Coordinates of C-alpha atoms in Angstrom, one line a residue:
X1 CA 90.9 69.1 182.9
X2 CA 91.4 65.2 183.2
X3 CA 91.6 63.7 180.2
X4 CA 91.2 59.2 180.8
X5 CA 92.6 57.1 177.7
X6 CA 91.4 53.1 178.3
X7 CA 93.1 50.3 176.9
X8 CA 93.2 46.4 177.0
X9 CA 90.2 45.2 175.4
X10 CA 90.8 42.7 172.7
X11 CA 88.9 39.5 171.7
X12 CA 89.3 36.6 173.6
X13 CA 87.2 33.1 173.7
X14 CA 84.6 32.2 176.6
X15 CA 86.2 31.4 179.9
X16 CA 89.3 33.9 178.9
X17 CA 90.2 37.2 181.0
X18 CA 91.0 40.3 180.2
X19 CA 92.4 43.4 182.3
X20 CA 91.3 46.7 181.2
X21 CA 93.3 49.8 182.0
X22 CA 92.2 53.5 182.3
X23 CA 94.8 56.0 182.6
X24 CA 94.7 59.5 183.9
X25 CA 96.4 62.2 182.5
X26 CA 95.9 66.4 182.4
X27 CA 95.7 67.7 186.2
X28 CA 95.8 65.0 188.2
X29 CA 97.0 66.8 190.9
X30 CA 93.4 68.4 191.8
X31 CA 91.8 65.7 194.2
X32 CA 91.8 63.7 191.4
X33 CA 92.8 60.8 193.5
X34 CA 89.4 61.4 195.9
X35 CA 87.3 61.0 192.9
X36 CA 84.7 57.9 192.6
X37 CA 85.7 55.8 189.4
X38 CA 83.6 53.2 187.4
X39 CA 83.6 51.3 184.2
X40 CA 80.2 51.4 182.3
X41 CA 80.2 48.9 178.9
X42 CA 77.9 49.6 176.0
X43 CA 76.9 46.8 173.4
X44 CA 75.2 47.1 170.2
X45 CA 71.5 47.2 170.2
X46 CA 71.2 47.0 174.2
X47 CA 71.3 50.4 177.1
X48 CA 74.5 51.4 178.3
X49 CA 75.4 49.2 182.1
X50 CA 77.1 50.7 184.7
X51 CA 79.8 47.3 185.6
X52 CA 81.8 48.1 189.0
X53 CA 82.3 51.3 190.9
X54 CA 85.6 52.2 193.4
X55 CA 84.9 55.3 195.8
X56 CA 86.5 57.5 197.4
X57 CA 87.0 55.7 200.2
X58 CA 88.1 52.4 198.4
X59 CA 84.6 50.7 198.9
X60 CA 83.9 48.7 195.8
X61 CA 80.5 47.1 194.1
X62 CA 79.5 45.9 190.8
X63 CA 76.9 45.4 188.7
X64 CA 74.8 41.7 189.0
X65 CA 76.0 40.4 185.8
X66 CA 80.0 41.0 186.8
X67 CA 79.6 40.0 190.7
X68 CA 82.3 37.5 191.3
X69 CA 83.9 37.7 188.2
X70 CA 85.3 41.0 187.5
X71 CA 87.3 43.2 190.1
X72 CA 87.8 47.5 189.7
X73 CA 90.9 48.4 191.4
X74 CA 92.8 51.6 191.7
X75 CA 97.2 52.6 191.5
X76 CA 97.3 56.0 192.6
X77 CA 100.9 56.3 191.9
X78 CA 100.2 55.2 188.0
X79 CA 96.7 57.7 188.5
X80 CA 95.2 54.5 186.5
X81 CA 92.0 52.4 186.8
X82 CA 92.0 49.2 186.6
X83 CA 89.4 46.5 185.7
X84 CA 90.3 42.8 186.0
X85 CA 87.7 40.2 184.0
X86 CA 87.8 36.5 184.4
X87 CA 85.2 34.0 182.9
X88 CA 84.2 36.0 180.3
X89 CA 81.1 35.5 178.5
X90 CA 79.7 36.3 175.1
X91 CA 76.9 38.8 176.9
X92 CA 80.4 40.7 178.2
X93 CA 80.9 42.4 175.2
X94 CA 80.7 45.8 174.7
X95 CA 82.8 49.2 174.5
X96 CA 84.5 49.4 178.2
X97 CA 84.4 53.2 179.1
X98 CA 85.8 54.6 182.2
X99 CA 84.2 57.5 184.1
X100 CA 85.0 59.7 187.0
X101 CA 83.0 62.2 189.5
X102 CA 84.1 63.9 192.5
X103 CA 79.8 63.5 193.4
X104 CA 78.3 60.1 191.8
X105 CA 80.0 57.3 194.1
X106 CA 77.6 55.3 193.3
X107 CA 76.3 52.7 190.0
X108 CA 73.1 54.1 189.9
X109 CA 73.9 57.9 190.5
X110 CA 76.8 57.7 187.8
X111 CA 74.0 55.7 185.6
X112 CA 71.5 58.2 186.2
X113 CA 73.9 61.2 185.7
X114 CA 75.8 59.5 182.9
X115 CA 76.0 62.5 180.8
X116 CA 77.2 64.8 183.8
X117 CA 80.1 62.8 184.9
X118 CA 83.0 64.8 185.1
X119 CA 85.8 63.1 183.2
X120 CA 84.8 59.9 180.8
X121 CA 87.5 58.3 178.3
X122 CA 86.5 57.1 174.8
X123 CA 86.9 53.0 175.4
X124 CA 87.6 49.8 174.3
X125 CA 86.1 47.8 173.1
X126 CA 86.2 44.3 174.3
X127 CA 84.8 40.8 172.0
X128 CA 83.8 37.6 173.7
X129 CA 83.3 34.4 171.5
X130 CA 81.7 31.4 172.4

């Protein structure tokens, strides 16, 4: 079992950044590291949205609404996520949860198979103001 603990929301004003951190702890040592990761947010009152994806093989992509302005990235040696936000904008926030699959590599497969991910933290919640 993996267990995934996020931290680093906050509330920041429009235009601010944030980075969000998922960690990885438990056994890590099963091909953990081959696993596809993503970050999904969930705001009040509107569907969950898968945000940014990193495979296996270190390919990224992101949801519409983030292109350009938020980056996932991976430190193996930390076994933590990563999810850097710049420009922030009121319709960003949410509670930030991380996910990971050895099978959905993908936004819309881990969308579509939210409930069957393998490993998915608790989040954080993140608070944009205008």
């Amino acid at each position: 079992q993996v267990q995934l603990v996020e931290s680093g929301g906050g509330s920041v004003q429009a235009g601010g950044s944030l980075r969000l951190s998922c960690a990885a702890s438990g056994d890590t040592d099963s091909g953990y590291r081959d696993y596809c990761m993503g970050w999904f947010r969930q705001a009040a009152g509107k569907e969950r949205e898968g945000v940014a994806v990193l495979d296996s093989a270190g390919s990224t992509s992101y949801a519409d609404s983030v292109k350009g302005r938020f980056t996932i990235s991976k430190d193996n040696a930390k076994n933590t996520l990563y999810l850097q936000m710049n420009s922030l904008k009121p319709e960003d926030t949410g509670m930030y949860i991380c996910a990971a699959d050895r099978h959905f590599c993908t936004i819309a497969d881990m969308s579509e198979n939210y409930y069957g991910i393998d490993y998915r933290g608790k989040g954080t919640q993140v608070t944009i103001s205008s």
